[in-house]
């Protein structure tokens, strides 16, 4: 497997430094990508870089995942319009441990010579004094060189400017590359296209300080076909941590991609080979309504991030909402999973004591909640057989509901028609 060719046919490659492919073709090389722990979870925006490291390892090379315990304290100005908040050491340490744990799901850390390794740049920066840094690093890169970078120019031209802290970020990242080149024989740094300036600062620093040679490669920044940002939904970023984004929501994110985006994403985010992907495209084009690409994409990435069990649960959750899975399925879910499943539908809270005492269904749906705008509307819909609680049609507008009808002792699932769901939470 040729690493550069693999990235190219998958539509991932953006920029490559001359000589990089020739260097990689000589045999096993070591290379790295950095991940700044600005949160306690990676999100789907990081998956392109994770996939890059996976392909790098599958091509026989040795991947290093650098978690930025030091750079996370500084903040990368690339692609940012304003300076981000600096994190405390306690928060940073928590984030580091969480990110490290997630990365172990994707890379093989026990594959012999090309086993993946994880490094933390705090380990080599923690005893680096400021005077040592400006003497040993700062003197090799001119201010003119640093100010020519797009990430710096854009910020200096903007309203917010740039602090000295962020201005020095490219020197810190450049030294990371030098350290890994010097101590771990890392000859290539990879990253998103917005990182090109920082990466080549590293190659330039290696050349100027030790007359060494190093290489660079960047991947495309992923956007949706309509030009909007990939990985964002109405509720925010799509995270890899199931506590932040439930496996069901994660699965739905991929399942709901457009046909155009699915054709790009299945190349970037799965390990399917070319023949399999092209066969799926033929199947999809013959019957787009079956969503063969989206289903294959959502299944593959959900299983790799969350496991087979969570994928099966996500399928059942979809079938519960849109198919024939019965209400008993909700008993298999914990409270957080139920809330996640119904996060996109109107939620209402009612008094548990009132339900325990017995509550008239018309009052429940039109007074205590606003499932219906009025009791008259509720009675009309119930009489027409168009309202259900817990997937059982409401018999009459005078029915009484008690605690015995609560799912998991807490929830009532209301349907107005077949597709309009509401969740009532008893507290």
Coordinates of C-alpha atoms in Angstrom, one line a residue:
X1 CA 0.0 0.0 0.0
X2 CA 1.4 3.4 -1.0
X3 CA 0.5 6.0 1.6
X4 CA 0.3 9.0 -0.8
X5 CA -1.6 7.1 -3.4
X6 CA -4.1 6.0 -0.8
X7 CA -4.7 9.5 0.4
X8 CA -5.0 10.8 -3.2
X9 CA -7.7 8.4 -4.4
X10 CA -9.6 8.9 -1.2
X11 CA -9.7 12.7 -1.9
X12 CA -7.8 13.5 1.3
X13 CA -4.4 14.9 0.1
X14 CA -4.0 18.7 0.0
X15 CA -0.4 19.7 -0.1
X16 CA 2.8 17.6 -0.1
X17 CA 6.4 18.9 0.2
X18 CA 8.6 17.9 -2.7
X19 CA 10.6 14.7 -2.0
X20 CA 8.1 13.4 0.6
X21 CA 6.7 10.5 -1.5
X22 CA 10.2 9.4 -2.5
X23 CA 11.3 9.4 1.2
X24 CA 8.3 7.3 2.2
X25 CA 8.9 4.8 -0.6
X26 CA 12.4 4.1 0.7
X27 CA 11.0 2.0 3.6
X28 CA 9.4 2.5 7.0
X29 CA 9.3 6.1 8.1
X30 CA 8.1 7.7 11.4
X31 CA 5.7 10.6 11.3
X32 CA 3.3 12.4 13.6
X33 CA 0.2 14.5 13.9
X34 CA -0.6 16.7 16.9
X35 CA -3.8 16.9 18.8
X36 CA -4.4 19.8 21.2
X37 CA -6.5 18.8 24.2
X38 CA -8.8 21.8 24.3
X39 CA -11.6 19.5 25.4
X40 CA -11.9 16.2 27.2
X41 CA -13.0 14.5 23.9
X42 CA -12.1 14.6 20.3
X43 CA -14.9 15.3 17.8
X44 CA -15.6 14.2 14.2
X45 CA -13.5 17.1 12.9
X46 CA -10.4 15.2 14.3
X47 CA -11.3 12.0 12.4
X48 CA -9.6 13.1 9.2
X49 CA -6.3 13.3 11.1
X50 CA -6.9 10.0 12.9
X51 CA -7.7 8.3 9.6
X52 CA -4.4 9.8 8.2
X53 CA -2.4 8.1 11.0
X54 CA -4.3 4.9 10.4
X55 CA -3.5 4.9 6.7
X56 CA 0.1 5.8 7.5
X57 CA 0.4 2.8 9.8
X58 CA -1.4 0.5 7.3
X59 CA 1.2 1.5 4.7
X60 CA 3.9 0.1 7.0
X61 CA 5.1 3.4 8.6
X62 CA 5.3 4.2 12.3
X63 CA 2.7 6.8 13.6
X64 CA 3.2 9.1 16.5
X65 CA 0.2 10.8 18.0
X66 CA 1.3 13.9 19.9
X67 CA -1.0 15.2 22.5
X68 CA -0.2 18.8 23.3
X69 CA 0.1 19.1 27.0
X70 CA 2.3 22.2 26.4
X71 CA 0.8 23.6 23.2
X72 CA -2.7 23.2 24.8
X73 CA -1.5 25.8 27.3
X74 CA -0.7 28.3 24.5
X75 CA -3.4 28.1 21.8
X76 CA -3.0 27.7 18.1
X77 CA -4.0 30.8 16.1
X78 CA -4.5 28.8 12.9
X79 CA -8.1 29.3 11.6
X80 CA -9.1 31.2 14.7
X81 CA -10.5 34.8 14.7
X82 CA -9.8 35.4 18.3
X83 CA -7.6 34.0 21.1
X84 CA -9.0 31.1 23.0
X85 CA -9.2 30.7 26.7
X86 CA -6.1 29.2 28.4
X87 CA -6.8 26.0 30.4
X88 CA -5.7 25.2 33.9
X89 CA -3.3 22.4 34.5
X90 CA -5.9 20.2 36.2
X91 CA -8.4 20.6 33.3
X92 CA -5.6 20.1 30.8
X93 CA -4.5 16.9 32.5
X94 CA -8.0 15.5 32.5
X95 CA -8.4 16.4 28.8
X96 CA -5.1 14.7 28.0
X97 CA -6.0 11.5 29.6
X98 CA -9.4 11.4 27.8
X99 CA -7.9 12.1 24.4
X100 CA -5.2 9.5 24.9
X101 CA -7.8 6.9 25.7
X102 CA -9.8 7.7 22.6
X103 CA -6.8 7.5 20.3
X104 CA -6.0 4.0 21.5
X105 CA -9.3 2.8 19.8
X106 CA -7.9 3.6 16.4
X107 CA -4.2 2.9 16.2
X108 CA -2.4 -0.3 16.8
X109 CA 0.1 0.1 19.7
X110 CA 1.3 -3.5 19.6
X111 CA 2.3 -4.2 16.0
X112 CA 6.0 -4.6 16.2
X113 CA 8.4 -2.2 14.5
X114 CA 5.6 0.1 13.3
X115 CA 3.6 0.2 16.6
X116 CA 1.9 3.5 17.2
X117 CA 3.3 5.6 20.0
X118 CA 1.8 8.5 22.0
X119 CA 3.9 11.4 23.1
X120 CA 3.2 14.5 25.1
X121 CA 5.1 17.7 24.3
X122 CA 4.8 18.8 28.0
X123 CA 7.4 16.2 28.7
X124 CA 10.1 18.1 26.8
X125 CA 8.8 21.6 27.5
X126 CA 8.2 21.4 31.3
X127 CA 11.9 22.1 32.1
X128 CA 12.6 24.3 29.2
X129 CA 13.2 27.9 30.6
X130 CA 12.1 30.9 28.7
X131 CA 15.7 32.1 28.3
X132 CA 16.7 28.7 26.9
X133 CA 13.8 28.8 24.5
X134 CA 14.5 32.2 23.0
X135 CA 18.2 31.4 22.8
X136 CA 18.0 27.9 21.4
X137 CA 14.8 28.2 19.3
X138 CA 13.9 31.8 18.7
X139 CA 17.2 32.9 17.2
X140 CA 16.8 30.4 14.3
X141 CA 13.5 31.8 12.9
X142 CA 13.2 35.4 12.0
X143 CA 10.2 37.6 12.8
X144 CA 9.8 38.3 9.1
X145 CA 9.4 34.6 8.5
X146 CA 6.8 34.2 11.2
X147 CA 4.8 37.3 10.1
X148 CA 4.6 36.0 6.6
X149 CA 2.3 33.1 7.7
X150 CA -1.3 33.4 6.8
X151 CA -2.5 32.5 10.3
X152 CA -0.5 35.4 11.7
X153 CA -1.3 38.0 8.9
X154 CA -5.1 37.4 9.2
X155 CA -5.1 38.0 12.9
X156 CA -2.9 41.1 12.7
X157 CA -5.2 42.5 10.1
X158 CA -8.3 41.8 12.2
X159 CA -9.8 43.7 15.0
X160 CA -8.6 41.5 17.9
X161 CA -4.9 41.3 17.0
X162 CA -2.7 38.6 18.4
X163 CA -0.9 38.1 21.8
X164 CA 2.8 37.3 22.0
X165 CA 1.7 33.9 23.4
X166 CA -0.1 32.9 20.2
X167 CA 2.5 34.5 18.0
X168 CA 5.1 32.1 19.4
X169 CA 2.9 29.1 18.8
X170 CA 4.5 28.2 15.5
X171 CA 7.9 28.2 17.3
X172 CA 6.6 25.8 19.9
X173 CA 5.1 23.5 17.2
X174 CA 8.3 23.8 15.2
X175 CA 10.4 22.7 18.2
X176 CA 8.0 19.7 18.6
X177 CA 8.9 18.6 15.1
X178 CA 12.6 19.1 15.8
X179 CA 12.5 17.2 19.1
X180 CA 10.7 14.2 17.5
X181 CA 13.0 14.4 14.5
X182 CA 16.0 14.4 16.8
X183 CA 14.9 11.8 19.4
X184 CA 12.3 9.6 17.5
X185 CA 13.5 9.9 13.9
X186 CA 10.2 11.5 12.8
X187 CA 10.9 12.7 9.3
X188 CA 7.4 13.8 8.5
X189 CA 4.7 15.9 10.1
X190 CA 1.1 15.7 8.9
X191 CA -2.0 17.8 9.6
X192 CA -4.9 19.7 8.2
X193 CA -4.3 22.2 5.4
X194 CA -4.6 25.1 8.0
X195 CA -1.5 23.7 9.7
X196 CA 0.8 24.0 6.7
X197 CA 2.5 27.2 7.9
X198 CA 3.2 25.7 11.4
X199 CA 4.5 22.4 9.9
X200 CA 6.9 24.0 7.5
X201 CA 8.2 26.2 10.3
X202 CA 9.3 22.9 11.8
X203 CA 11.0 21.7 8.7
X204 CA 12.8 25.1 8.4
X205 CA 13.9 25.0 12.0
X206 CA 15.3 21.5 11.6
X207 CA 17.2 22.7 8.5
X208 CA 18.6 25.9 10.1
X209 CA 19.5 24.3 13.5
X210 CA 20.9 21.0 12.5
X211 CA 21.1 21.1 8.7
X212 CA 18.6 18.3 8.8
X213 CA 15.9 17.3 6.3
X214 CA 12.3 16.8 7.2
X215 CA 9.0 16.6 5.2
X216 CA 5.4 17.8 5.4
X217 CA 2.0 16.7 4.2
X218 CA -1.4 18.1 4.7
X219 CA -5.0 16.9 4.1
X220 CA -8.1 18.6 2.9
X221 CA -10.2 20.5 5.4
X222 CA -13.5 18.7 5.3
X223 CA -16.6 20.8 4.4
X224 CA -20.1 19.9 3.5
X225 CA -21.1 20.1 -0.2
X226 CA -23.1 23.3 0.6
X227 CA -19.9 24.9 2.0
X228 CA -21.0 24.8 5.7
X229 CA -18.7 23.4 8.4
X230 CA -18.4 19.7 8.7
X231 CA -19.0 18.1 12.1
X232 CA -21.4 20.8 13.4
X233 CA -25.1 20.3 14.0
X234 CA -27.8 22.5 15.5
X235 CA -26.9 21.2 18.9
X236 CA -23.1 21.8 18.4
X237 CA -20.1 19.6 17.6
X238 CA -20.4 15.8 17.1
X239 CA -18.1 14.3 19.8
X240 CA -16.5 10.9 20.0
X241 CA -17.3 10.7 23.7
X242 CA -20.7 9.0 24.2
X243 CA -21.4 11.2 27.2
X244 CA -21.3 14.3 24.9
X245 CA -22.9 12.8 21.8
X246 CA -24.8 9.6 22.3
X247 CA -24.1 6.7 19.9
X248 CA -27.6 7.1 18.5
X249 CA -27.0 10.8 17.7
X250 CA -23.6 9.9 16.3
X251 CA -25.1 7.2 14.1
X252 CA -27.8 9.6 12.9
X253 CA -25.3 12.3 12.0
X254 CA -23.7 10.0 9.5
X255 CA -26.9 8.5 8.3
X256 CA -28.4 11.9 7.6
X257 CA -25.5 13.1 5.3
X258 CA -26.5 14.1 1.7
X259 CA -25.8 11.8 -1.2
X260 CA -23.0 14.1 -2.4
X261 CA -21.3 14.3 1.0
X262 CA -21.7 10.5 1.6
X263 CA -19.7 9.8 -1.6
X264 CA -16.9 11.9 -0.2
X265 CA -17.1 10.8 3.5
X266 CA -17.2 7.0 2.7
X267 CA -13.7 7.4 1.2
X268 CA -12.3 9.6 4.0
X269 CA -13.8 8.0 7.1
X270 CA -14.0 4.3 6.3
X271 CA -11.3 1.7 5.5
X272 CA -13.3 0.1 2.7
X273 CA -11.2 -0.5 -0.3
X274 CA -11.8 1.1 -3.7
X275 CA -13.8 -1.9 -5.1
X276 CA -16.1 -2.0 -2.2
X277 CA -16.8 1.8 -2.3
X278 CA -17.4 1.8 -6.1
X279 CA -19.8 -1.1 -5.7
X280 CA -21.7 0.7 -3.0
X281 CA -21.9 3.8 -5.2
X282 CA -23.3 1.8 -8.1
X283 CA -25.9 0.3 -5.6
X284 CA -26.7 3.7 -4.3
X285 CA -27.1 5.3 -7.7
X286 CA -29.5 2.6 -8.8
X287 CA -31.7 3.1 -5.8
X288 CA -30.8 6.4 -3.9
X289 CA -33.9 6.0 -1.6
X290 CA -32.3 2.9 0.0
X291 CA -29.4 5.2 1.2
X292 CA -26.8 2.4 0.8
X293 CA -23.9 4.7 1.1
X294 CA -25.2 6.5 4.2
X295 CA -26.0 3.2 5.9
X296 CA -22.6 1.6 5.2
X297 CA -20.8 4.8 6.3
X298 CA -22.8 5.2 9.5
X299 CA -22.4 1.5 10.4
X300 CA -18.7 1.4 9.9
X301 CA -17.8 4.5 11.7
X302 CA -20.2 3.9 14.6
X303 CA -18.8 0.4 15.2
X304 CA -15.2 1.7 15.2
X305 CA -16.0 4.5 17.6
X306 CA -18.6 3.0 19.9
X307 CA -18.6 -0.8 19.2
X308 CA -21.0 -3.3 17.7
X309 CA -23.4 -3.3 20.7
X310 CA -23.9 0.5 20.6
X311 CA -24.4 0.3 16.8
X312 CA -27.2 -2.3 17.3
X313 CA -28.8 -0.1 19.9
X314 CA -28.6 2.9 17.6
X315 CA -30.4 0.8 14.9
X316 CA -33.1 -0.3 17.3
X317 CA -33.5 3.4 18.4
X318 CA -34.1 4.4 14.8
X319 CA -36.6 1.6 14.3
X320 CA -38.3 2.5 17.5
X321 CA -38.9 6.1 16.2
X322 CA -39.5 5.2 12.6
X323 CA -40.4 1.5 12.5
X324 CA -42.0 -1.2 14.5
X325 CA -39.9 -1.7 17.6
X326 CA -42.1 -1.7 20.6
X327 CA -42.1 0.5 23.7
X328 CA -40.4 -2.2 25.7
X329 CA -37.1 -1.3 24.0
X330 CA -36.9 1.8 26.1
X331 CA -36.5 -0.4 29.2
X332 CA -33.1 -1.4 27.7
X333 CA -31.9 2.2 27.8
X334 CA -30.7 4.2 30.8
X335 CA -32.1 7.6 31.6
X336 CA -29.4 9.5 29.7
X337 CA -29.9 7.3 26.6
X338 CA -33.7 7.9 26.6
X339 CA -33.1 11.7 26.9
X340 CA -30.6 11.5 24.1
X341 CA -33.0 9.5 21.9
X342 CA -35.7 12.2 22.3
X343 CA -33.3 15.2 22.3
X344 CA -34.7 16.4 19.0
X345 CA -38.4 16.4 20.0
X346 CA -40.3 18.6 22.4
X347 CA -39.8 17.6 26.1
X348 CA -42.1 18.4 29.0
X349 CA -41.7 18.0 32.7
X350 CA -44.7 17.2 35.0
X351 CA -45.0 16.5 38.6
X352 CA -44.3 12.8 39.5
X353 CA -46.7 13.2 42.5
X354 CA -49.6 14.2 40.2
X355 CA -49.0 11.2 38.0
X356 CA -48.8 8.9 41.0
X357 CA -52.1 10.3 42.2
X358 CA -53.6 9.7 38.7
X359 CA -54.0 12.4 36.0
X360 CA -56.6 12.9 33.3
X361 CA -55.1 12.4 29.9
X362 CA -56.7 15.6 28.5
X363 CA -55.3 17.6 31.4
X364 CA -51.9 15.9 30.9
X365 CA -51.6 16.7 27.2
X366 CA -53.2 20.2 27.0
X367 CA -52.9 21.7 30.5
X368 CA -49.8 20.3 32.2
X369 CA -48.0 20.2 28.8
X370 CA -48.7 21.8 25.4
X371 CA -48.7 18.6 23.3
X372 CA -52.1 20.0 22.2
X373 CA -53.0 23.7 22.1
X374 CA -56.3 23.0 24.0
X375 CA -58.3 20.3 25.6
X376 CA -60.8 20.5 22.8
X377 CA -58.0 19.7 20.3
X378 CA -56.8 16.8 22.5
X379 CA -60.3 15.3 22.7
X380 CA -60.8 15.6 19.0
X381 CA -57.5 13.9 18.1
X382 CA -58.1 11.1 20.7
X383 CA -61.6 10.5 19.4
X384 CA -60.2 10.1 15.9
X385 CA -57.6 7.5 17.1
X386 CA -54.7 9.8 16.3
X387 CA -53.0 10.0 19.7
X388 CA -51.0 7.4 21.6
X389 CA -49.0 7.1 24.8
X390 CA -46.2 4.6 25.0
X391 CA -47.3 3.4 21.5
X392 CA -50.8 2.4 22.7
X393 CA -53.7 4.5 21.3
X394 CA -55.5 6.5 24.0
X395 CA -58.9 5.0 24.3
X396 CA -60.9 8.0 25.6
X397 CA -60.2 11.6 26.6
X398 CA -61.2 10.7 30.1
X399 CA -58.5 8.0 30.6
X400 CA -56.4 8.3 33.7
X401 CA -52.6 7.7 33.7
X402 CA -50.7 6.7 36.8
X403 CA -47.1 5.9 37.8
X404 CA -47.7 2.3 36.5
X405 CA -47.6 3.6 32.9
X406 CA -44.3 5.4 33.3
X407 CA -41.3 3.9 31.3
X408 CA -38.3 3.4 33.6
X409 CA -40.5 5.0 36.3
X410 CA -40.0 8.4 34.7
X411 CA -41.1 8.8 31.1
X412 CA -44.2 8.9 28.9
X413 CA -43.8 8.8 25.1
X414 CA -46.6 10.7 23.4
X415 CA -47.4 10.4 19.7
X416 CA -49.6 12.9 17.8
X417 CA -50.2 11.1 14.5
X418 CA -47.5 8.6 13.6
X419 CA -44.4 10.8 13.4
X420 CA -44.8 13.6 15.9
X421 CA -43.2 12.5 19.1
X422 CA -43.2 14.2 22.5
X423 CA -41.5 13.2 25.7
X424 CA -43.0 13.8 29.1
X425 CA -40.6 13.5 32.1
X426 CA -42.0 12.9 35.5
X427 CA -40.0 14.5 38.3

